[in-house]
Amino acid sequence: MNTEFDPGAHTITLYRDRRGEYRWRRRAANGRVISDSAEGYKRRADNEHGMKIANVDWMACDVRDLSGGPHE
């Protein structure tokens, strides 16, 4: 049994919801959502900060920013 975790197979997507708030979602290689922001953020920087705290290995993941607009 392979118990090794491959964070490179995970994707974190930053996006805006219907209310215009910033959110993030992490998907495993099989496409299942394994974690998310659980709340919307008014500021993009707050969303990114929350994502980095919740995903300490975020640099090893495929991070996709679909939220649009300039970084704050």
mmCIF file with all atom_site columns, C-alpha atoms in Angstrom:
data_model
loop_
_atom_site.group_PDB
_atom_site.id
_atom_site.type_symbol
_atom_site.label_atom_id
_atom_site.label_alt_id
_atom_site.label_comp_id
_atom_site.label_asym_id
_atom_site.label_entity_id
_atom_site.label_seq_id
_atom_site.pdbx_PDB_ins_code
_atom_site.Cartn_x
_atom_site.Cartn_y
_atom_site.Cartn_z
_atom_site.occupancy
_atom_site.B_iso_or_equiv
_atom_site.pdbx_formal_charge
_atom_site.auth_seq_id
_atom_site.auth_comp_id
_atom_site.auth_asym_id
_atom_site.auth_atom_id
_atom_site.pdbx_PDB_model_num
ATOM 1  C CA . MET A 1 1  ? 0.000   0.000  0.000   1.00 0.00 ? 1  MET A CA 1
ATOM 2  C CA . ASN A 1 2  ? 1.387   3.380  -1.012  1.00 0.00 ? 2  ASN A CA 1
ATOM 3  C CA . THR A 1 3  ? 0.839   5.864  1.813   1.00 0.00 ? 3  THR A CA 1
ATOM 4  C CA . GLU A 1 4  ? 2.943   8.598  0.265   1.00 0.00 ? 4  GLU A CA 1
ATOM 5  C CA . PHE A 1 5  ? 1.107   11.886 -0.251  1.00 0.00 ? 5  PHE A CA 1
ATOM 6  C CA . ASP A 1 6  ? 1.692   13.562 -3.609  1.00 0.00 ? 6  ASP A CA 1
ATOM 7  C CA . PRO A 1 7  ? 0.655   17.218 -3.206  1.00 0.00 ? 7  PRO A CA 1
ATOM 8  C CA . GLY A 1 8  ? 1.651   17.923 -6.804  1.00 0.00 ? 8  GLY A CA 1
ATOM 9  C CA . ALA A 1 9  ? -1.410  15.964 -7.863  1.00 0.00 ? 9  ALA A CA 1
ATOM 10 C CA . HIS A 1 10 ? -3.641  18.475 -6.067  1.00 0.00 ? 10 HIS A CA 1
ATOM 11 C CA . THR A 1 11 ? -5.088  21.643 -7.583  1.00 0.00 ? 11 THR A CA 1
ATOM 12 C CA . ILE A 1 12 ? -6.086  24.760 -5.661  1.00 0.00 ? 12 ILE A CA 1
ATOM 13 C CA . THR A 1 13 ? -8.370  27.123 -7.521  1.00 0.00 ? 13 THR A CA 1
ATOM 14 C CA . LEU A 1 14 ? -8.939  30.733 -6.464  1.00 0.00 ? 14 LEU A CA 1
ATOM 15 C CA . TYR A 1 15 ? -12.221 32.138 -7.779  1.00 0.00 ? 15 TYR A CA 1
ATOM 16 C CA . ARG A 1 16 ? -15.101 34.549 -7.150  1.00 0.00 ? 16 ARG A CA 1
ATOM 17 C CA . ASP A 1 17 ? -18.547 33.325 -6.216  1.00 0.00 ? 17 ASP A CA 1
ATOM 18 C CA . ARG A 1 18 ? -21.919 34.667 -7.404  1.00 0.00 ? 18 ARG A CA 1
ATOM 19 C CA . ARG A 1 19 ? -21.841 37.352 -4.719  1.00 0.00 ? 19 ARG A CA 1
ATOM 20 C CA . GLY A 1 20 ? -18.467 38.559 -5.968  1.00 0.00 ? 20 GLY A CA 1
ATOM 21 C CA . GLU A 1 21 ? -16.603 37.270 -2.915  1.00 0.00 ? 21 GLU A CA 1
ATOM 22 C CA . TYR A 1 22 ? -13.246 35.522 -3.172  1.00 0.00 ? 22 TYR A CA 1
ATOM 23 C CA . ARG A 1 23 ? -12.978 31.808 -2.398  1.00 0.00 ? 23 ARG A CA 1
ATOM 24 C CA . TRP A 1 24 ? -10.613 28.869 -2.888  1.00 0.00 ? 24 TRP A CA 1
ATOM 25 C CA . ARG A 1 25 ? -11.133 25.142 -3.467  1.00 0.00 ? 25 ARG A CA 1
ATOM 26 C CA . ARG A 1 26 ? -8.640  22.257 -3.315  1.00 0.00 ? 26 ARG A CA 1
ATOM 27 C CA . ARG A 1 27 ? -9.168  19.159 -5.468  1.00 0.00 ? 27 ARG A CA 1
ATOM 28 C CA . ALA A 1 28 ? -7.350  15.828 -5.287  1.00 0.00 ? 28 ALA A CA 1
ATOM 29 C CA . ALA A 1 29 ? -6.039  14.121 -8.417  1.00 0.00 ? 29 ALA A CA 1
ATOM 30 C CA . ASN A 1 30 ? -9.303  12.175 -8.692  1.00 0.00 ? 30 ASN A CA 1
ATOM 31 C CA . GLY A 1 31 ? -11.241 15.463 -8.960  1.00 0.00 ? 31 GLY A CA 1
ATOM 32 C CA . ARG A 1 32 ? -12.863 15.346 -5.540  1.00 0.00 ? 32 ARG A CA 1
ATOM 33 C CA . VAL A 1 33 ? -12.953 18.505 -3.438  1.00 0.00 ? 33 VAL A CA 1
ATOM 34 C CA . ILE A 1 34 ? -10.989 17.811 -0.274  1.00 0.00 ? 34 ILE A CA 1
ATOM 35 C CA . SER A 1 35 ? -11.086 21.308 1.252   1.00 0.00 ? 35 SER A CA 1
ATOM 36 C CA . ASP A 1 36 ? -12.417 24.780 0.576   1.00 0.00 ? 36 ASP A CA 1
ATOM 37 C CA . SER A 1 37 ? -12.583 28.248 2.063   1.00 0.00 ? 37 SER A CA 1
ATOM 38 C CA . ALA A 1 38 ? -16.059 27.615 3.598   1.00 0.00 ? 38 ALA A CA 1
ATOM 39 C CA . GLU A 1 39 ? -16.659 31.367 3.498   1.00 0.00 ? 39 GLU A CA 1
ATOM 40 C CA . GLY A 1 40 ? -16.294 34.189 1.015   1.00 0.00 ? 40 GLY A CA 1
ATOM 41 C CA . TYR A 1 41 ? -13.760 36.959 1.478   1.00 0.00 ? 41 TYR A CA 1
ATOM 42 C CA . LYS A 1 42 ? -14.294 40.588 0.507   1.00 0.00 ? 42 LYS A CA 1
ATOM 43 C CA . ARG A 1 43 ? -10.581 41.106 -0.129  1.00 0.00 ? 43 ARG A CA 1
ATOM 44 C CA . ARG A 1 44 ? -8.497  38.984 -2.465  1.00 0.00 ? 44 ARG A CA 1
ATOM 45 C CA . ALA A 1 45 ? -5.486  39.214 -0.143  1.00 0.00 ? 45 ALA A CA 1
ATOM 46 C CA . ASP A 1 46 ? -7.520  37.757 2.753   1.00 0.00 ? 46 ASP A CA 1
ATOM 47 C CA . ASN A 1 47 ? -8.593  34.839 0.557   1.00 0.00 ? 47 ASN A CA 1
ATOM 48 C CA . GLU A 1 48 ? -5.000  34.096 -0.443  1.00 0.00 ? 48 GLU A CA 1
ATOM 49 C CA . HIS A 1 49 ? -3.866  34.337 3.177   1.00 0.00 ? 49 HIS A CA 1
ATOM 50 C CA . GLY A 1 50 ? -6.576  31.895 4.316   1.00 0.00 ? 50 GLY A CA 1
ATOM 51 C CA . MET A 1 51 ? -5.681  29.492 1.509   1.00 0.00 ? 51 MET A CA 1
ATOM 52 C CA . LYS A 1 52 ? -2.010  29.526 2.512   1.00 0.00 ? 52 LYS A CA 1
ATOM 53 C CA . ILE A 1 53 ? -2.802  28.908 6.182   1.00 0.00 ? 53 ILE A CA 1
ATOM 54 C CA . ALA A 1 54 ? -5.144  25.994 5.419   1.00 0.00 ? 54 ALA A CA 1
ATOM 55 C CA . ASN A 1 55 ? -2.815  24.486 2.814   1.00 0.00 ? 55 ASN A CA 1
ATOM 56 C CA . VAL A 1 56 ? 0.700   24.677 4.230   1.00 0.00 ? 56 VAL A CA 1
ATOM 57 C CA . ASP A 1 57 ? 1.956   22.745 1.191   1.00 0.00 ? 57 ASP A CA 1
ATOM 58 C CA . TRP A 1 58 ? 0.283   25.121 -1.283  1.00 0.00 ? 58 TRP A CA 1
ATOM 59 C CA . MET A 1 59 ? 3.557   25.760 -3.137  1.00 0.00 ? 59 MET A CA 1
ATOM 60 C CA . ALA A 1 60 ? 3.684   22.088 -4.154  1.00 0.00 ? 60 ALA A CA 1
ATOM 61 C CA . CYS A 1 61 ? 0.152   22.250 -5.584  1.00 0.00 ? 61 CYS A CA 1
ATOM 62 C CA . ASP A 1 62 ? -1.046  23.465 -8.960  1.00 0.00 ? 62 ASP A CA 1
ATOM 63 C CA . VAL A 1 63 ? -2.526  26.864 -7.990  1.00 0.00 ? 63 VAL A CA 1
ATOM 64 C CA . ARG A 1 64 ? -4.923  28.376 -10.516 1.00 0.00 ? 64 ARG A CA 1
ATOM 65 C CA . ASP A 1 65 ? -6.176  31.916 -10.079 1.00 0.00 ? 65 ASP A CA 1
ATOM 66 C CA . LEU A 1 66 ? -9.498  32.406 -11.840 1.00 0.00 ? 66 LEU A CA 1
ATOM 67 C CA . SER A 1 67 ? -10.628 35.289 -9.623  1.00 0.00 ? 67 SER A CA 1
ATOM 68 C CA . GLY A 1 68 ? -9.621  37.973 -12.131 1.00 0.00 ? 68 GLY A CA 1
ATOM 69 C CA . GLY A 1 69 ? -8.518  41.508 -11.434 1.00 0.00 ? 69 GLY A CA 1
ATOM 70 C CA . PRO A 1 70 ? -5.300  42.859 -9.964  1.00 0.00 ? 70 PRO A CA 1
ATOM 71 C CA . HIS A 1 71 ? -3.783  41.537 -6.767  1.00 0.00 ? 71 HIS A CA 1
ATOM 72 C CA . GLU A 1 72 ? -4.254  43.777 -3.749  1.00 0.00 ? 72 GLU A CA 1
#
